[in-house]
Amino acid sequence: MKRFVCAVLICLMLAGCAPAPTAQGTVFAMDTVMELQIWGEDSALAYDRLLATLAEQESLWSVKKEGSVLYQLNSGDPQYVPSPEHASLLNRVEALAERTGGAFDPKLGAVSGLWNFSASDPVVPDPEAVAAALEKAQWDLGGAVKGWTGQQCVQVLQALRIDRAILNLGGNIQTYGEKPDGKPWQIGIQNPDGGDSIGILSVEGTMAVVTSGDYQRYFEENGVKYHHILDPETGCPVQTELRSVTVICRDGLTADVLSTALFVMGVEKAARFWRDSDDFEAVFILTGGQILATEGTVLSGCEYGVIQREK
Ligand code: AMP
Ligand code: MG
């Protein structure tokens, strides 16, 4: 039997006993559930502007919405040239993809379209069709756009001089400012098997905390589970020892691209990649339930191994 599950709350936002947000709400955007919590004088206005930002970014970067940047690029209209602003995001994504050595591939759109994980009844595509789709360079920024949108939301909050906020954009957490009680933000990392969070991350100030996991979007066919993170070499769900990767980074776009890419790399390659980088920390949950975290991570509530900078 086929089924489709979209785990919407990948990370839990733990407010503790801090003062309640002055504006908050839950919305459905970018094919997922999002939660916004804001503190500050203009928080009601900020909330409305954040909704507008979510809608705007969705209409720009959706692969399905006619008229979106990606829809037009994928339709191959030679007359279409993205604006300099839009081209600059595309260039940034391509540079990040190159940094990952191709583990993040923003042009897997034809392949992800075949798998169609967001359909109500997805089926395993024909291998020949997958092979043919791999030859087509079609944009899909599903692995990057929520992180980018978090960054755009930060700009909205800054412009309105909002005190602080925490946004859960379908599992991409964006914190903004200091937590009301002056302590670090506490963010739960979801147990891939469901239930309570598996550990609590502490992060300070404005930060993106982005998780990619095999439990977020998947379906089962003939007892086999097919998840939504694809191996760019094969066009099929990547097989590694990982259940999830959480990336903590000041830059939301980088966090989102890297969470997907590190998942594709597998833990050993991902650890080497982290050692060669200086702009993020990461938490890995392995298939046996083991948790590994890079040494700059502040993680509590669980036992975990530390990935050291120097081996
Ligand atoms: P995320 O949840 O951020 O890891 O993103 C997963 C989404 O990114 C998928 O639903 C696809 O739209 C897209 N995707 C899947 N595999 C890749 C990949 N290897 N590189 C870039 N995007 C991918
Ligand atoms: Mg991602």
Short mmCIF file of C-alpha atoms and ligand atoms in Angstrom, two decimals:
data_model
loop_
_atom_site.label_atom_id
_atom_site.label_comp_id
_atom_site.label_asym_id
_atom_site.label_seq_id
_atom_site.Cartn_x
_atom_site.Cartn_y
_atom_site.Cartn_z
CA MET A 1 0.00 0.00 0.00
CA LYS A 2 1.26 3.44 -0.83
CA ARG A 3 1.10 6.25 1.58
CA PHE A 4 2.42 9.72 1.85
CA VAL A 5 3.43 11.45 5.00
CA CYS A 6 4.65 14.99 5.36
CA ALA A 7 6.10 15.54 8.80
CA VAL A 8 5.39 19.19 9.34
CA LEU A 9 6.97 19.99 12.64
CA ILE A 10 10.52 18.81 12.36
CA CYS A 11 11.85 20.87 15.19
CA LEU A 12 9.93 21.92 18.24
CA MET A 13 10.22 25.47 19.36
CA LEU A 14 10.52 25.49 23.09
CA ALA A 15 9.41 28.76 24.58
CA GLY A 16 10.05 27.76 28.21
CA CYS A 17 8.60 30.22 30.70
CA ALA A 18 9.51 33.34 28.70
CA PRO A 19 6.87 36.05 28.09
CA ALA A 20 4.28 35.06 25.46
CA PRO A 21 4.77 36.31 21.90
CA THR A 22 2.88 39.52 21.08
CA ALA A 23 1.88 38.09 17.69
CA GLN A 24 1.80 34.49 16.61
CA GLY A 25 0.05 32.12 14.25
CA THR A 26 0.23 29.02 12.09
CA VAL A 27 -0.02 29.22 8.31
CA PHE A 28 0.23 26.84 5.38
CA ALA A 29 2.74 27.97 2.77
CA MET A 30 5.31 26.32 0.48
CA ASP A 31 3.44 23.05 0.84
CA THR A 32 4.07 22.87 4.58
CA VAL A 33 2.88 24.18 7.93
CA MET A 34 4.69 27.23 9.31
CA GLU A 35 4.58 28.76 12.78
CA LEU A 36 5.48 32.36 13.50
CA GLN A 37 6.10 33.83 16.98
CA ILE A 38 7.03 37.49 17.31
CA TRP A 39 7.79 39.82 20.23
CA GLY A 40 7.85 43.61 19.88
CA GLU A 41 5.88 46.79 19.42
CA ASP A 42 5.02 46.35 15.74
CA SER A 43 4.57 42.61 15.95
CA ALA A 44 1.07 42.57 14.38
CA LEU A 45 2.37 44.53 11.40
CA ALA A 46 5.44 42.29 11.23
CA TYR A 47 3.20 39.22 11.22
CA ASP A 48 1.27 40.55 8.20
CA ARG A 49 4.50 41.44 6.40
CA LEU A 50 5.92 37.98 7.08
CA LEU A 51 2.81 36.39 5.57
CA ALA A 52 3.29 38.58 2.49
CA THR A 53 6.97 37.57 2.32
CA LEU A 54 6.11 33.86 2.50
CA ALA A 55 3.54 34.28 -0.29
CA GLU A 56 5.94 36.31 -2.42
CA GLN A 57 8.85 33.87 -2.08
CA GLU A 58 6.55 30.95 -2.81
CA SER A 59 5.26 32.56 -5.98
CA LEU A 60 8.82 33.35 -7.10
CA TRP A 61 10.46 29.97 -6.42
CA SER A 62 7.73 27.35 -6.75
CA VAL A 63 8.40 24.93 -9.62
CA LYS A 64 4.68 24.43 -10.14
CA LYS A 65 3.30 27.97 -10.11
CA GLU A 66 2.94 29.34 -13.60
CA GLY A 67 4.83 32.61 -13.86
CA SER A 68 7.37 31.78 -11.13
CA VAL A 69 11.04 32.34 -11.92
CA LEU A 70 11.69 28.59 -11.93
CA TYR A 71 8.59 27.78 -13.97
CA GLN A 72 9.72 30.20 -16.64
CA LEU A 73 13.32 28.98 -16.61
CA ASN A 74 12.18 25.36 -16.82
CA SER A 75 9.79 26.10 -19.68
CA GLY A 76 12.86 27.03 -21.73
CA ASP A 77 11.48 30.30 -23.10
CA PRO A 78 14.55 31.91 -24.71
CA GLN A 79 13.01 35.35 -24.20
CA TYR A 80 12.91 34.94 -20.43
CA VAL A 81 15.77 36.50 -18.47
CA PRO A 82 15.53 36.57 -14.65
CA SER A 83 15.93 39.97 -13.01
CA PRO A 84 19.40 40.72 -11.59
CA GLU A 85 18.01 40.20 -8.07
CA HIS A 86 16.61 36.78 -8.93
CA ALA A 87 19.68 35.82 -10.92
CA SER A 88 21.83 36.64 -7.91
CA LEU A 89 20.00 34.04 -5.79
CA LEU A 90 20.35 31.47 -8.57
CA ASN A 91 24.08 32.25 -8.76
CA ARG A 92 24.47 31.93 -5.00
CA VAL A 93 22.74 28.54 -5.06
CA GLU A 94 24.97 27.37 -7.91
CA ALA A 95 28.08 28.47 -6.00
CA LEU A 96 26.91 26.63 -2.87
CA ALA A 97 26.09 23.55 -4.95
CA GLU A 98 29.62 23.63 -6.33
CA ARG A 99 30.96 23.94 -2.78
CA THR A 100 29.16 20.67 -1.95
CA GLY A 101 30.83 18.94 -4.91
CA GLY A 102 27.45 18.34 -6.52
CA ALA A 103 25.80 16.64 -3.53
CA PHE A 104 23.32 19.50 -3.71
CA ASP A 105 22.06 19.67 -7.27
CA PRO A 106 19.57 22.52 -7.89
CA LYS A 107 18.71 21.14 -11.33
CA LEU A 108 17.16 17.83 -10.34
CA GLY A 109 13.70 19.22 -11.14
CA ALA A 110 12.83 16.72 -13.86
CA VAL A 111 13.75 13.84 -11.53
CA SER A 112 11.97 15.21 -8.45
CA GLY A 113 8.95 15.88 -10.70
CA LEU A 114 8.88 12.18 -11.61
CA TRP A 115 9.03 11.08 -7.97
CA ASN A 116 6.40 13.71 -7.15
CA PHE A 117 6.60 13.23 -3.37
CA SER A 118 3.95 15.87 -2.71
CA ALA A 119 1.32 13.97 -4.74
CA SER A 120 -1.47 12.25 -2.83
CA ASP A 121 -0.49 8.86 -4.26
CA PRO A 122 3.10 8.85 -5.52
CA VAL A 123 4.56 5.79 -7.26
CA VAL A 124 8.13 4.65 -7.95
CA PRO A 125 9.00 5.98 -11.41
CA ASP A 126 10.24 3.83 -14.25
CA PRO A 127 14.11 3.59 -14.11
CA GLU A 128 14.40 4.54 -17.77
CA ALA A 129 12.33 7.65 -17.16
CA VAL A 130 14.58 8.53 -14.18
CA ALA A 131 17.70 8.07 -16.32
CA ALA A 132 16.23 10.30 -19.03
CA ALA A 133 15.17 12.93 -16.46
CA LEU A 134 18.73 13.03 -15.06
CA GLU A 135 19.87 14.30 -18.45
CA LYS A 136 17.53 17.30 -18.23
CA ALA A 137 18.65 20.38 -16.29
CA GLN A 138 15.44 21.61 -14.67
CA TRP A 139 15.53 23.87 -11.63
CA ASP A 140 14.14 22.71 -8.27
CA LEU A 141 15.00 24.78 -5.21
CA GLY A 142 12.89 22.73 -2.80
CA GLY A 143 16.06 22.03 -0.83
CA ALA A 144 17.04 25.68 -0.48
CA VAL A 145 14.13 28.04 -0.67
CA LYS A 146 12.78 27.77 2.87
CA GLY A 147 16.18 28.71 4.27
CA TRP A 148 16.37 31.62 1.85
CA THR A 149 12.86 32.68 2.85
CA GLY A 150 13.91 32.64 6.52
CA GLN A 151 16.61 35.13 5.63
CA GLN A 152 14.09 37.34 3.83
CA CYS A 153 11.90 37.22 6.94
CA VAL A 154 14.85 38.40 9.05
CA GLN A 155 15.12 41.48 6.83
CA VAL A 156 11.43 42.23 7.41
CA LEU A 157 11.90 41.94 11.18
CA GLN A 158 14.99 44.14 11.10
CA ALA A 159 13.22 46.83 9.07
CA LEU A 160 10.43 47.00 11.66
CA ARG A 161 12.90 46.92 14.58
CA ILE A 162 11.16 43.90 16.03
CA ASP A 163 12.68 42.77 19.35
CA ARG A 164 12.77 39.05 18.71
CA ALA A 165 11.06 36.24 16.83
CA ILE A 166 11.23 32.54 16.15
CA LEU A 167 9.88 31.15 12.89
CA ASN A 168 9.35 27.50 12.08
CA LEU A 169 9.16 27.38 8.30
CA GLY A 170 8.23 23.72 7.93
CA GLY A 171 11.11 22.50 10.04
CA ASN A 172 13.51 25.25 9.01
CA ILE A 173 13.86 27.23 12.22
CA GLN A 174 14.89 30.86 11.98
CA THR A 175 15.58 32.63 15.26
CA TYR A 176 15.85 36.41 15.39
CA GLY A 177 17.27 38.50 18.23
CA GLU A 178 17.71 37.39 21.82
CA LYS A 179 15.16 35.14 23.51
CA PRO A 180 12.84 37.13 25.86
CA ASP A 181 14.41 35.70 29.04
CA GLY A 182 17.93 36.44 27.77
CA LYS A 183 18.80 32.74 27.58
CA PRO A 184 19.69 30.94 24.34
CA TRP A 185 16.85 29.75 22.11
CA GLN A 186 16.05 26.10 22.78
CA ILE A 187 15.23 24.07 19.68
CA GLY A 188 14.22 20.44 19.81
CA ILE A 189 15.57 18.09 17.16
CA GLN A 190 12.87 15.71 16.04
CA ASN A 191 13.24 12.02 16.66
CA PRO A 192 13.09 10.51 13.13
CA ASP A 193 10.85 7.76 14.54
CA GLY A 194 8.36 10.32 15.87
CA GLY A 195 7.40 11.27 19.40
CA ASP A 196 9.36 13.66 21.56
CA SER A 197 12.40 15.54 20.39
CA ILE A 198 15.62 13.56 20.58
CA GLY A 199 17.77 16.41 21.92
CA ILE A 200 17.70 20.15 22.53
CA LEU A 201 19.92 22.59 20.68
CA SER A 202 20.83 25.93 22.24
CA VAL A 203 21.45 28.75 19.80
CA GLU A 204 22.13 32.44 20.40
CA GLY A 205 20.74 35.42 18.52
CA THR A 206 19.77 35.30 14.85
CA MET A 207 20.41 31.84 13.48
CA ALA A 208 19.06 29.29 11.01
CA VAL A 209 18.58 25.70 12.23
CA VAL A 210 17.61 23.50 9.31
CA THR A 211 16.91 19.76 9.30
CA SER A 212 16.82 17.37 6.35
CA GLY A 213 15.49 13.91 7.17
CA ASP A 214 14.26 10.73 5.54
CA TYR A 215 11.06 10.93 7.59
CA GLN A 216 9.93 14.34 6.35
CA ARG A 217 8.48 13.29 3.00
CA TYR A 218 8.28 9.72 1.87
CA PHE A 219 6.05 6.95 0.64
CA GLU A 220 6.16 3.18 0.78
CA GLU A 221 5.70 0.76 -2.07
CA ASN A 222 5.89 -3.03 -1.64
CA GLY A 223 7.27 -2.52 1.85
CA VAL A 224 10.14 -0.30 0.67
CA LYS A 225 10.41 3.27 1.90
CA TYR A 226 11.27 5.98 -0.64
CA HIS A 227 12.22 9.37 0.81
CA HIS A 228 12.58 12.72 -0.91
CA ILE A 229 16.33 13.40 -0.78
CA LEU A 230 17.77 12.23 -4.06
CA ASP A 231 21.21 11.01 -5.03
CA PRO A 232 22.17 13.27 -7.96
CA GLU A 233 24.12 10.35 -9.46
CA THR A 234 21.23 7.89 -9.60
CA GLY A 235 18.13 10.09 -9.36
CA CYS A 236 16.84 7.79 -6.58
CA PRO A 237 16.48 8.35 -2.81
CA VAL A 238 20.00 8.45 -1.43
CA GLN A 239 21.03 5.48 0.72
CA THR A 240 23.33 6.37 3.60
CA GLU A 241 23.54 5.58 7.31
CA LEU A 242 21.74 8.86 8.07
CA ARG A 243 18.18 9.50 9.24
CA SER A 244 18.61 13.27 9.57
CA VAL A 245 21.06 16.12 9.44
CA THR A 246 20.52 19.42 11.25
CA VAL A 247 22.67 22.38 10.25
CA ILE A 248 23.12 25.47 12.44
CA CYS A 249 24.35 28.48 10.49
CA ARG A 250 24.00 32.29 10.48
CA ASP A 251 22.98 32.18 6.82
CA GLY A 252 19.62 30.51 6.14
CA LEU A 253 20.26 29.69 2.50
CA THR A 254 23.60 28.06 3.34
CA ALA A 255 21.98 26.09 6.18
CA ASP A 256 19.26 24.74 3.89
CA VAL A 257 21.58 23.81 1.03
CA LEU A 258 24.04 22.15 3.41
CA SER A 259 21.45 20.14 5.35
CA THR A 260 20.36 18.50 2.10
CA ALA A 261 23.92 18.12 0.83
CA LEU A 262 25.34 16.60 4.04
CA PHE A 263 22.49 14.09 4.04
CA VAL A 264 23.48 13.09 0.51
CA MET A 265 27.19 12.88 1.44
CA GLY A 266 26.73 10.52 4.38
CA VAL A 267 28.32 11.09 7.76
CA GLU A 268 32.00 10.49 6.99
CA LYS A 269 32.16 12.75 3.97
CA ALA A 270 29.97 15.29 5.76
CA ALA A 271 32.37 15.36 8.74
CA ARG A 272 35.29 16.00 6.37
CA PHE A 273 33.28 18.75 4.69
CA TRP A 274 32.61 20.35 8.11
CA ARG A 275 36.33 20.20 8.99
CA ASP A 276 37.09 22.09 5.79
CA SER A 277 34.45 24.73 6.63
CA ASP A 278 34.10 27.37 9.33
CA ASP A 279 30.56 28.66 8.91
CA PHE A 280 28.28 25.98 10.37
CA GLU A 281 27.77 23.25 12.96
CA ALA A 282 25.78 20.05 12.44
CA VAL A 283 23.98 17.24 14.24
CA PHE A 284 23.64 13.82 12.61
CA ILE A 285 21.15 11.12 13.59
CA LEU A 286 22.18 7.70 12.31
CA THR A 287 20.00 4.74 11.40
CA GLY A 288 20.78 2.93 14.66
CA GLY A 289 19.70 6.01 16.65
CA GLN A 290 23.25 7.17 17.40
CA ILE A 291 23.69 10.95 17.52
CA LEU A 292 26.86 12.76 16.44
CA ALA A 293 27.42 16.51 16.72
CA THR A 294 30.23 18.75 15.55
CA GLU A 295 32.25 20.19 18.41
CA GLY A 296 30.81 23.73 18.31
CA THR A 297 27.24 22.45 18.81
CA VAL A 298 25.50 23.06 22.14
CA LEU A 299 23.26 20.02 22.54
CA SER A 300 21.54 18.68 25.66
CA GLY A 301 19.00 16.07 26.67
CA CYS A 302 20.73 13.22 24.84
CA GLU A 303 23.94 11.25 24.68
CA TYR A 304 26.01 11.98 21.62
CA GLY A 305 29.45 11.60 20.10
CA VAL A 306 31.43 14.71 19.28
CA ILE A 307 32.97 15.17 15.85
CA GLN A 308 36.25 16.94 16.58
CA ARG A 309 37.78 19.55 14.35
CA GLU A 310 41.21 17.89 14.57
CA LYS A 311 41.21 14.13 14.22
P1 AMP B 1 15.41 19.42 2.18
O1 AMP B 1 14.19 19.01 2.92
O2 AMP B 1 15.85 20.83 2.42
O3 AMP B 1 16.55 18.46 2.34
O4 AMP B 1 15.05 19.42 0.64
C1 AMP B 1 14.54 18.30 -0.02
C2 AMP B 1 14.00 18.76 -1.34
O5 AMP B 1 15.08 19.22 -2.15
C3 AMP B 1 13.35 17.65 -2.13
O6 AMP B 1 11.96 17.58 -1.86
C4 AMP B 1 13.63 18.05 -3.57
O7 AMP B 1 12.74 19.05 -3.99
C5 AMP B 1 14.99 18.68 -3.45
N1 AMP B 1 16.12 17.75 -3.56
C6 AMP B 1 16.14 16.40 -3.37
N2 AMP B 1 17.38 15.91 -3.50
C7 AMP B 1 18.18 16.97 -3.76
C8 AMP B 1 19.58 17.11 -4.00
N3 AMP B 1 20.42 16.08 -3.97
N4 AMP B 1 20.05 18.36 -4.25
C9 AMP B 1 19.22 19.43 -4.27
N5 AMP B 1 17.89 19.35 -4.05
C10 AMP B 1 17.38 18.14 -3.80
MG MG B 2 17.69 21.79 2.43
#
